[in-house]
């Protein structure tokens, strides 16, 4: 079963972290994946809609493509509460000493 071209495109973007659409097209062509510009743009749009990449215009003819990373905020109070609950749970066993 062949891997969808969309997955291959995403893997190339993920490996690079950030690149332009021109660079991405060159990498894909070099690796033997040739496609019409319309299909290339459709794949980028699909990946952006899925929330996997972020595309922004650099110049009139060039776009920056980046892997979309959601940074999870760590709530310090939640972390402290979780640690206390774990300690209380461990301490609830008779004979448990750390």
mmCIF file of N, CA, C and O in Angstrom:
data_model
loop_
_atom_site.group_PDB
_atom_site.id
_atom_site.type_symbol
_atom_site.label_atom_id
_atom_site.label_comp_id
_atom_site.label_asym_id
_atom_site.label_seq_id
_atom_site.Cartn_x
_atom_site.Cartn_y
_atom_site.Cartn_z
ATOM 1 N N UNK A 1 0.851 -1.186 0.000
ATOM 2 C CA UNK A 1 0.000 0.000 0.000
ATOM 3 C C UNK A 1 0.899 1.252 0.000
ATOM 4 O O UNK A 1 1.817 1.366 0.807
ATOM 5 N N UNK A 2 0.648 2.147 -0.899
ATOM 6 C CA UNK A 2 1.465 3.353 -1.045
ATOM 7 C C UNK A 2 1.106 4.385 0.025
ATOM 8 O O UNK A 2 -0.043 4.520 0.416
ATOM 9 N N UNK A 3 2.111 5.104 0.483
ATOM 10 C CA UNK A 3 1.898 6.172 1.455
ATOM 11 C C UNK A 3 1.357 7.383 0.705
ATOM 12 O O UNK A 3 1.919 7.770 -0.327
ATOM 13 N N UNK A 4 0.269 7.991 1.203
ATOM 14 C CA UNK A 4 -0.272 9.178 0.518
ATOM 15 C C UNK A 4 0.779 10.284 0.426
ATOM 16 O O UNK A 4 1.581 10.468 1.348
ATOM 17 N N UNK A 5 0.757 10.992 -0.681
ATOM 18 C CA UNK A 5 1.734 12.054 -0.927
ATOM 19 C C UNK A 5 1.656 13.119 0.168
ATOM 20 O O UNK A 5 2.667 13.705 0.550
ATOM 21 N N UNK A 6 0.451 13.328 0.718
ATOM 22 C CA UNK A 6 0.281 14.323 1.781
ATOM 23 C C UNK A 6 1.163 13.970 2.985
ATOM 24 O O UNK A 6 1.779 14.830 3.590
ATOM 25 N N UNK A 7 1.240 12.673 3.318
ATOM 26 C CA UNK A 7 2.089 12.234 4.440
ATOM 27 C C UNK A 7 3.556 12.480 4.139
ATOM 28 O O UNK A 7 4.317 12.878 5.012
ATOM 29 N N UNK A 8 3.954 12.214 2.906
ATOM 30 C CA UNK A 8 5.341 12.429 2.490
ATOM 31 C C UNK A 8 5.690 13.913 2.587
ATOM 32 O O UNK A 8 6.759 14.262 3.093
ATOM 33 N N UNK A 9 4.789 14.765 2.128
ATOM 34 C CA UNK A 9 5.019 16.212 2.188
ATOM 35 C C UNK A 9 5.156 16.643 3.644
ATOM 36 O O UNK A 9 6.086 17.377 4.003
ATOM 37 N N UNK A 10 4.264 16.158 4.511
ATOM 38 C CA UNK A 10 4.330 16.525 5.927
ATOM 39 C C UNK A 10 5.640 16.049 6.553
ATOM 40 O O UNK A 10 6.266 16.775 7.327
ATOM 41 N N UNK A 11 6.072 14.846 6.211
ATOM 42 C CA UNK A 11 7.330 14.317 6.752
ATOM 43 C C UNK A 11 8.513 15.208 6.355
ATOM 44 O O UNK A 11 9.414 15.458 7.163
ATOM 45 N N UNK A 12 8.510 15.677 5.115
ATOM 46 C CA UNK A 12 9.599 16.558 4.644
ATOM 47 C C UNK A 12 9.600 17.877 5.430
ATOM 48 O O UNK A 12 10.653 18.376 5.814
ATOM 49 N N UNK A 13 8.410 18.410 5.678
ATOM 50 C CA UNK A 13 8.295 19.664 6.437
ATOM 51 C C UNK A 13 8.744 19.426 7.879
ATOM 52 O O UNK A 13 9.489 20.213 8.451
ATOM 53 N N UNK A 14 8.300 18.319 8.454
ATOM 54 C CA UNK A 14 8.639 17.985 9.837
ATOM 55 C C UNK A 14 10.150 17.806 9.990
ATOM 56 O O UNK A 14 10.739 18.282 10.959
ATOM 57 N N UNK A 15 10.776 17.128 9.032
ATOM 58 C CA UNK A 15 12.224 16.919 9.085
ATOM 59 C C UNK A 15 12.984 18.245 9.042
ATOM 60 O O UNK A 15 13.984 18.416 9.723
ATOM 61 N N UNK A 16 12.491 19.171 8.219
ATOM 62 C CA UNK A 16 13.163 20.465 8.070
ATOM 63 C C UNK A 16 12.806 21.410 9.214
ATOM 64 O O UNK A 16 13.581 22.292 9.554
ATOM 65 N N UNK A 17 11.616 21.241 9.779
ATOM 66 C CA UNK A 17 11.161 22.152 10.836
ATOM 67 C C UNK A 17 10.533 23.397 10.252
ATOM 68 O O UNK A 17 9.433 23.781 10.602
ATOM 69 N N UNK A 18 11.233 24.037 9.334
ATOM 70 C CA UNK A 18 10.751 25.253 8.695
ATOM 71 C C UNK A 18 11.482 25.412 7.364
ATOM 72 O O UNK A 18 12.694 25.233 7.303
ATOM 73 N N UNK A 19 10.734 25.704 6.317
ATOM 74 C CA UNK A 19 11.332 25.941 5.007
ATOM 75 C C UNK A 19 10.348 26.711 4.140
ATOM 76 O O UNK A 19 9.198 26.901 4.523
ATOM 77 N N UNK A 20 10.819 27.159 2.980
ATOM 78 C CA UNK A 20 9.929 27.877 2.076
ATOM 79 C C UNK A 20 9.252 26.884 1.145
ATOM 80 O O UNK A 20 9.709 25.748 1.003
ATOM 81 N N UNK A 21 8.177 27.338 0.497
ATOM 82 C CA UNK A 21 7.477 26.461 -0.441
ATOM 83 C C UNK A 21 8.386 26.096 -1.617
ATOM 84 O O UNK A 21 8.342 24.975 -2.115
ATOM 85 N N UNK A 22 9.267 27.022 -2.004
ATOM 86 C CA UNK A 22 10.199 26.760 -3.108
ATOM 87 C C UNK A 22 11.178 25.651 -2.711
ATOM 88 O O UNK A 22 11.415 24.704 -3.475
ATOM 89 N N UNK A 23 11.719 25.743 -1.492
ATOM 90 C CA UNK A 23 12.645 24.720 -1.003
ATOM 91 C C UNK A 23 11.956 23.359 -0.899
ATOM 92 O O UNK A 23 12.519 22.344 -1.296
ATOM 93 N N UNK A 24 10.732 23.367 -0.387
ATOM 94 C CA UNK A 24 9.979 22.122 -0.242
ATOM 95 C C UNK A 24 9.719 21.478 -1.600
ATOM 96 O O UNK A 24 9.904 20.272 -1.772
ATOM 97 N N UNK A 25 9.319 22.282 -2.569
ATOM 98 C CA UNK A 25 9.046 21.751 -3.909
ATOM 99 C C UNK A 25 10.311 21.140 -4.517
ATOM 100 O O UNK A 25 10.257 20.079 -5.127
ATOM 101 N N UNK A 26 11.453 21.800 -4.306
ATOM 102 C CA UNK A 26 12.735 21.283 -4.819
ATOM 103 C C UNK A 26 13.086 19.954 -4.168
ATOM 104 O O UNK A 26 13.533 19.021 -4.833
ATOM 105 N N UNK A 27 12.889 19.849 -2.840
ATOM 106 C CA UNK A 27 13.186 18.611 -2.111
ATOM 107 C C UNK A 27 12.296 17.480 -2.623
ATOM 108 O O UNK A 27 12.775 16.362 -2.864
ATOM 109 N N UNK A 28 11.021 17.768 -2.804
ATOM 110 C CA UNK A 28 10.088 16.740 -3.289
ATOM 111 C C UNK A 28 10.456 16.293 -4.698
ATOM 112 O O UNK A 28 10.452 15.093 -4.995
ATOM 113 N N UNK A 29 10.792 17.243 -5.567
ATOM 114 C CA UNK A 29 11.166 16.924 -6.940
ATOM 115 C C UNK A 29 12.438 16.082 -6.967
ATOM 116 O O UNK A 29 12.535 15.096 -7.695
ATOM 117 N N UNK A 30 13.412 16.467 -6.118
ATOM 118 C CA UNK A 30 14.675 15.734 -6.039
ATOM 119 C C UNK A 30 14.438 14.283 -5.605
ATOM 120 O O UNK A 30 15.124 13.367 -6.048
ATOM 121 N N UNK A 31 13.448 14.081 -4.730
ATOM 122 C CA UNK A 31 13.133 12.735 -4.229
ATOM 123 C C UNK A 31 12.170 11.968 -5.142
ATOM 124 O O UNK A 31 11.691 10.894 -4.781
ATOM 125 N N UNK A 32 11.866 12.547 -6.301
ATOM 126 C CA UNK A 32 11.041 11.848 -7.287
ATOM 127 C C UNK A 32 9.549 12.093 -7.192
ATOM 128 O O UNK A 32 8.760 11.415 -7.840
ATOM 129 N N UNK A 33 9.141 13.061 -6.390
ATOM 130 C CA UNK A 33 7.715 13.388 -6.272
ATOM 131 C C UNK A 33 7.429 14.657 -7.058
ATOM 132 O O UNK A 33 7.640 15.759 -6.572
ATOM 133 N N UNK A 34 6.979 14.488 -8.289
ATOM 134 C CA UNK A 34 6.631 15.649 -9.101
ATOM 135 C C UNK A 34 5.120 15.779 -9.142
ATOM 136 O O UNK A 34 4.404 14.780 -9.206
ATOM 137 N N UNK A 35 4.649 17.020 -9.074
ATOM 138 C CA UNK A 35 3.204 17.262 -9.099
ATOM 139 C C UNK A 35 2.937 18.659 -9.621
ATOM 140 O O UNK A 35 3.824 19.516 -9.597
ATOM 141 N N UNK A 36 1.721 18.859 -10.058
ATOM 142 C CA UNK A 36 1.313 20.179 -10.534
ATOM 143 C C UNK A 36 1.275 21.142 -9.354
ATOM 144 O O UNK A 36 1.074 20.735 -8.206
ATOM 145 N N UNK A 37 1.472 22.416 -9.644
ATOM 146 C CA UNK A 37 1.470 23.435 -8.589
ATOM 147 C C UNK A 37 0.131 23.456 -7.853
ATOM 148 O O UNK A 37 0.090 23.624 -6.631
ATOM 149 N N UNK A 38 -0.951 23.243 -8.580
ATOM 150 C CA UNK A 38 -2.282 23.237 -7.954
ATOM 151 C C UNK A 38 -2.400 22.106 -6.922
ATOM 152 O O UNK A 38 -2.938 22.305 -5.832
ATOM 153 N N UNK A 39 -1.890 20.924 -7.247
ATOM 154 C CA UNK A 39 -1.928 19.794 -6.308
ATOM 155 C C UNK A 39 -1.046 20.084 -5.097
ATOM 156 O O UNK A 39 -1.419 19.800 -3.954
ATOM 157 N N UNK A 40 0.130 20.656 -5.340
ATOM 158 C CA UNK A 40 1.049 21.033 -4.265
ATOM 159 C C UNK A 40 0.371 21.999 -3.295
ATOM 160 O O UNK A 40 0.394 21.802 -2.079
ATOM 161 N N UNK A 41 -0.275 23.022 -3.840
ATOM 162 C CA UNK A 41 -0.983 24.007 -3.016
ATOM 163 C C UNK A 41 -2.143 23.375 -2.254
ATOM 164 O O UNK A 41 -2.401 23.720 -1.103
ATOM 165 N N UNK A 42 -2.840 22.445 -2.882
ATOM 166 C CA UNK A 42 -3.966 21.747 -2.237
ATOM 167 C C UNK A 42 -3.463 20.927 -1.049
ATOM 168 O O UNK A 42 -4.086 20.922 0.015
ATOM 169 N N UNK A 43 -2.341 20.259 -1.204
ATOM 170 C CA UNK A 43 -1.761 19.463 -0.118
ATOM 171 C C UNK A 43 -1.381 20.380 1.050
ATOM 172 O O UNK A 43 -1.678 20.067 2.208
ATOM 173 N N UNK A 44 -0.742 21.519 0.742
ATOM 174 C CA UNK A 44 -0.375 22.464 1.800
ATOM 175 C C UNK A 44 -1.618 22.987 2.515
ATOM 176 O O UNK A 44 -1.642 23.082 3.748
ATOM 177 N N UNK A 45 -2.660 23.285 1.747
ATOM 178 C CA UNK A 45 -3.911 23.769 2.330
ATOM 179 C C UNK A 45 -4.535 22.702 3.232
ATOM 180 O O UNK A 45 -4.965 22.994 4.354
ATOM 181 N N UNK A 46 -4.557 21.461 2.759
ATOM 182 C CA UNK A 46 -5.109 20.359 3.561
ATOM 183 C C UNK A 46 -4.351 20.206 4.875
ATOM 184 O O UNK A 46 -4.957 20.047 5.936
ATOM 185 N N UNK A 47 -3.026 20.244 4.807
ATOM 186 C CA UNK A 47 -2.211 20.099 6.013
ATOM 187 C C UNK A 47 -2.427 21.263 6.980
ATOM 188 O O UNK A 47 -2.433 21.082 8.199
ATOM 189 N N UNK A 48 -2.650 22.451 6.417
ATOM 190 C CA UNK A 48 -2.898 23.619 7.263
ATOM 191 C C UNK A 48 -4.277 23.519 7.920
ATOM 192 O O UNK A 48 -4.423 23.795 9.112
ATOM 193 N N UNK A 49 -5.264 23.069 7.167
ATOM 194 C CA UNK A 49 -6.615 22.898 7.716
ATOM 195 C C UNK A 49 -6.613 21.843 8.823
ATOM 196 O O UNK A 49 -7.301 21.987 9.837
ATOM 197 N N UNK A 50 -5.819 20.796 8.647
ATOM 198 C CA UNK A 50 -5.711 19.749 9.664
ATOM 199 C C UNK A 50 -4.950 20.219 10.906
ATOM 200 O O UNK A 50 -4.888 19.507 11.906
ATOM 201 N N UNK A 51 -4.363 21.414 10.837
ATOM 202 C CA UNK A 51 -3.644 21.959 11.980
ATOM 203 C C UNK A 51 -2.244 21.401 12.145
ATOM 204 O O UNK A 51 -1.670 21.489 13.233
ATOM 205 N N UNK A 52 -1.695 20.823 11.070
ATOM 206 C CA UNK A 52 -0.373 20.211 11.164
ATOM 207 C C UNK A 52 0.756 21.179 10.804
ATOM 208 O O UNK A 52 1.875 21.045 11.286
ATOM 209 N N UNK A 53 0.442 22.139 9.915
ATOM 210 C CA UNK A 53 1.460 23.106 9.495
ATOM 211 C C UNK A 53 0.884 24.517 9.542
ATOM 212 O O UNK A 53 -0.333 24.700 9.618
ATOM 213 N N UNK A 54 1.792 25.481 9.491
ATOM 214 C CA UNK A 54 1.412 26.889 9.428
ATOM 215 C C UNK A 54 2.092 27.476 8.200
ATOM 216 O O UNK A 54 3.303 27.309 8.027
ATOM 217 N N UNK A 55 1.328 28.120 7.346
ATOM 218 C CA UNK A 55 1.879 28.715 6.123
ATOM 219 C C UNK A 55 1.688 30.226 6.201
ATOM 220 O O UNK A 55 0.600 30.706 6.497
ATOM 221 N N UNK A 56 2.767 30.960 5.970
ATOM 222 C CA UNK A 56 2.677 32.420 5.966
ATOM 223 C C UNK A 56 3.482 32.983 4.802
ATOM 224 O O UNK A 56 4.486 32.405 4.401
ATOM 225 N N UNK A 57 3.012 34.080 4.271
ATOM 226 C CA UNK A 57 3.674 34.698 3.120
ATOM 227 C C UNK A 57 4.897 35.481 3.576
ATOM 228 O O UNK A 57 4.829 36.254 4.523
ATOM 229 N N UNK A 58 6.022 35.274 2.877
ATOM 230 C CA UNK A 58 7.254 36.021 3.144
ATOM 231 C C UNK A 58 7.339 37.163 2.138
ATOM 232 O O UNK A 58 7.531 38.309 2.498
ATOM 233 N N UNK A 59 7.200 36.804 0.874
ATOM 234 C CA UNK A 59 7.192 37.791 -0.208
ATOM 235 C C UNK A 59 5.969 37.488 -1.067
ATOM 236 O O UNK A 59 5.200 36.575 -0.771
ATOM 237 N N UNK A 60 5.845 38.251 -2.136
ATOM 238 C CA UNK A 60 4.699 38.050 -3.034
ATOM 239 C C UNK A 60 4.671 36.640 -3.619
ATOM 240 O O UNK A 60 3.606 36.082 -3.863
ATOM 241 N N UNK A 61 5.845 36.053 -3.827
ATOM 242 C CA UNK A 61 5.930 34.754 -4.488
ATOM 243 C C UNK A 61 6.450 33.624 -3.611
ATOM 244 O O UNK A 61 6.671 32.520 -4.103
ATOM 245 N N UNK A 62 6.687 33.896 -2.332
ATOM 246 C CA UNK A 62 7.305 32.869 -1.503
ATOM 247 C C UNK A 62 6.604 32.767 -0.145
ATOM 248 O O UNK A 62 6.268 33.774 0.469
ATOM 249 N N UNK A 63 6.398 31.512 0.294
ATOM 250 C CA UNK A 63 5.729 31.271 1.570
ATOM 251 C C UNK A 63 6.641 30.497 2.522
ATOM 252 O O UNK A 63 7.403 29.646 2.092
ATOM 253 N N UNK A 64 6.521 30.793 3.802
ATOM 254 C CA UNK A 64 7.246 30.064 4.847
ATOM 255 C C UNK A 64 6.301 28.975 5.357
ATOM 256 O O UNK A 64 5.152 29.231 5.659
ATOM 257 N N UNK A 65 6.807 27.751 5.432
ATOM 258 C CA UNK A 65 6.014 26.621 5.905
ATOM 259 C C UNK A 65 6.690 26.077 7.152
ATOM 260 O O UNK A 65 7.897 25.801 7.144
ATOM 261 N N UNK A 66 5.920 25.955 8.226
ATOM 262 C CA UNK A 66 6.457 25.464 9.494
ATOM 263 C C UNK A 66 5.539 24.402 10.064
ATOM 264 O O UNK A 66 4.332 24.426 9.827
ATOM 265 N N UNK A 67 6.105 23.515 10.839
ATOM 266 C CA UNK A 67 5.298 22.535 11.552
ATOM 267 C C UNK A 67 4.601 23.296 12.666
ATOM 268 O O UNK A 67 5.214 24.087 13.378
ATOM 269 N N UNK A 68 3.310 23.077 12.806
ATOM 270 C CA UNK A 68 2.530 23.765 13.837
ATOM 271 C C UNK A 68 2.718 23.031 15.152
ATOM 272 O O UNK A 68 2.391 21.861 15.276
ATOM 273 N N UNK A 69 3.292 23.725 16.132
ATOM 274 C CA UNK A 69 3.556 23.115 17.434
ATOM 275 C C UNK A 69 2.701 23.813 18.476
ATOM 276 O O UNK A 69 2.749 25.036 18.604
ATOM 277 N N UNK A 70 1.924 23.036 19.187
ATOM 278 C CA UNK A 70 1.116 23.579 20.267
ATOM 279 C C UNK A 70 1.926 23.431 21.542
ATOM 280 O O UNK A 70 2.268 22.321 21.943
ATOM 281 N N UNK A 71 2.239 24.560 22.139
ATOM 282 C CA UNK A 71 2.999 24.518 23.387
ATOM 283 C C UNK A 71 2.003 24.413 24.533
ATOM 284 O O UNK A 71 1.141 25.271 24.695
ATOM 285 N N UNK A 72 2.164 23.345 25.292
ATOM 286 C CA UNK A 72 1.261 23.106 26.402
ATOM 287 C C UNK A 72 1.736 23.913 27.598
ATOM 288 O O UNK A 72 2.887 23.830 28.009
ATOM 289 N N UNK A 73 0.826 24.713 28.138
ATOM 290 C CA UNK A 73 1.182 25.492 29.317
ATOM 291 C C UNK A 73 1.081 24.594 30.538
ATOM 292 O O UNK A 73 0.113 23.870 30.715
ATOM 293 N N UNK A 74 2.083 24.676 31.369
ATOM 294 C CA UNK A 74 2.096 23.877 32.590
ATOM 295 C C UNK A 74 1.584 24.752 33.723
ATOM 296 O O UNK A 74 2.140 25.812 34.013
ATOM 297 N N UNK A 75 0.503 24.309 34.331
ATOM 298 C CA UNK A 75 -0.063 25.027 35.461
ATOM 299 C C UNK A 75 0.661 24.547 36.716
ATOM 300 O O UNK A 75 0.552 23.393 37.110
ATOM 301 N N UNK A 76 1.404 25.455 37.353
ATOM 302 C CA UNK A 76 2.214 25.072 38.506
ATOM 303 C C UNK A 76 1.360 24.557 39.662
ATOM 304 O O UNK A 76 1.748 23.620 40.346
ATOM 305 N N UNK A 77 0.209 25.157 39.871
ATOM 306 C CA UNK A 77 -0.677 24.718 40.954
ATOM 307 C C UNK A 77 -1.152 23.291 40.690
ATOM 308 O O UNK A 77 -1.129 22.452 41.604
ATOM 309 N N UNK A 78 -1.553 23.001 39.452
ATOM 310 C CA UNK A 78 -1.984 21.642 39.106
ATOM 311 C C UNK A 78 -0.855 20.642 39.319
ATOM 312 O O UNK A 78 -1.084 19.535 39.805
ATOM 313 N N UNK A 79 0.364 21.035 38.939
ATOM 314 C CA UNK A 79 1.516 20.148 39.115
ATOM 315 C C UNK A 79 1.768 19.872 40.595
ATOM 316 O O UNK A 79 2.028 18.742 40.993
ATOM 317 N N UNK A 80 1.673 20.912 41.421
ATOM 318 C CA UNK A 80 1.875 20.742 42.860
ATOM 319 C C UNK A 80 0.790 19.848 43.454
ATOM 320 O O UNK A 80 1.075 18.988 44.287
ATOM 321 N N UNK A 81 -0.456 20.073 43.038
ATOM 322 C CA UNK A 81 -1.562 19.249 43.522
ATOM 323 C C UNK A 81 -1.370 17.788 43.135
ATOM 324 O O UNK A 81 -1.625 16.885 43.944
ATOM 325 N N UNK A 82 -0.924 17.563 41.918
ATOM 326 C CA UNK A 82 -0.707 16.197 41.443
ATOM 327 C C UNK A 82 0.384 15.511 42.273
ATOM 328 O O UNK A 82 0.234 14.357 42.677
ATOM 329 N N UNK A 83 1.469 16.254 42.535
ATOM 330 C CA UNK A 83 2.554 15.691 43.352
ATOM 331 C C UNK A 83 2.064 15.352 44.755
ATOM 332 O O UNK A 83 2.394 14.297 45.300
ATOM 333 N N UNK A 84 1.261 16.241 45.354
ATOM 334 C CA UNK A 84 0.744 16.002 46.714
ATOM 335 C C UNK A 84 -0.165 14.780 46.720
ATOM 336 O O UNK A 84 -0.100 13.956 47.640
ATOM 337 N N UNK A 85 -1.010 14.650 45.703
ATOM 338 C CA UNK A 85 -1.915 13.502 45.633
ATOM 339 C C UNK A 85 -1.127 12.199 45.509
ATOM 340 O O UNK A 85 -1.465 11.200 46.130
ATOM 341 N N UNK A 86 -0.054 12.225 44.730
ATOM 342 C CA UNK A 86 0.786 11.030 44.576
ATOM 343 C C UNK A 86 1.459 10.673 45.891
ATOM 344 O O UNK A 86 1.504 9.511 46.283
ATOM 345 N N UNK A 87 1.967 11.694 46.594
ATOM 346 C CA UNK A 87 2.608 11.446 47.891
ATOM 347 C C UNK A 87 1.602 10.912 48.907
ATOM 348 O O UNK A 87 1.900 9.989 49.658
ATOM 349 N N UNK A 88 0.405 11.510 48.934
ATOM 350 C CA UNK A 88 -0.636 11.044 49.852
ATOM 351 C C UNK A 88 -1.027 9.613 49.543
ATOM 352 O O UNK A 88 -1.237 8.804 50.448
ATOM 353 N N UNK A 89 -1.131 9.291 48.268
ATOM 354 C CA UNK A 89 -1.502 7.938 47.857
ATOM 355 C C UNK A 89 -0.430 6.945 48.298
ATOM 356 O O UNK A 89 -0.728 5.905 48.883
ATOM 357 N N UNK A 90 0.838 7.290 48.030
ATOM 358 C CA UNK A 90 1.939 6.407 48.420
ATOM 359 C C UNK A 90 2.006 6.249 49.938
ATOM 360 O O UNK A 90 2.266 5.163 50.454
ATOM 361 N N UNK A 91 1.745 7.341 50.669
ATOM 362 C CA UNK A 91 1.805 7.315 52.130
ATOM 363 C C UNK A 91 0.653 6.540 52.750
ATOM 364 O O UNK A 91 0.704 6.143 53.907
ATOM 365 N N UNK A 92 -0.404 6.306 51.965
ATOM 366 C CA UNK A 92 -1.562 5.594 52.505
ATOM 367 C C UNK A 92 -1.326 4.102 52.659
ATOM 368 O O UNK A 92 -2.129 3.412 53.284
ATOM 369 N N UNK A 93 -0.219 3.599 52.111
ATOM 370 C CA UNK A 93 0.100 2.182 52.264
ATOM 371 C C UNK A 93 0.908 1.966 53.545
ATOM 372 O O UNK A 93 1.927 2.629 53.748
ATOM 373 N N UNK A 94 0.443 1.053 54.428
ATOM 374 C CA UNK A 94 1.183 0.818 55.678
ATOM 375 C C UNK A 94 2.592 0.310 55.385
ATOM 376 O O UNK A 94 2.804 -0.478 54.484
ATOM 377 N N UNK A 95 3.524 0.793 56.150
ATOM 378 C CA UNK A 95 4.895 0.323 56.018
ATOM 379 C C UNK A 95 5.646 0.957 54.860
ATOM 380 O O UNK A 95 6.780 0.595 54.580
ATOM 381 N N UNK A 96 5.013 1.895 54.177
ATOM 382 C CA UNK A 96 5.690 2.550 53.044
ATOM 383 C C UNK A 96 6.572 3.663 53.553
ATOM 384 O O UNK A 96 6.143 4.531 54.271
ATOM 385 N N UNK A 97 7.833 3.578 53.216
ATOM 386 C CA UNK A 97 8.750 4.658 53.572
ATOM 387 C C UNK A 97 9.613 4.964 52.371
ATOM 388 O O UNK A 97 10.057 4.075 51.680
ATOM 389 N N UNK A 98 9.828 6.188 52.162
ATOM 390 C CA UNK A 98 10.610 6.602 51.003
ATOM 391 C C UNK A 98 12.016 6.910 51.375
ATOM 392 O O UNK A 98 12.353 7.399 52.381
#
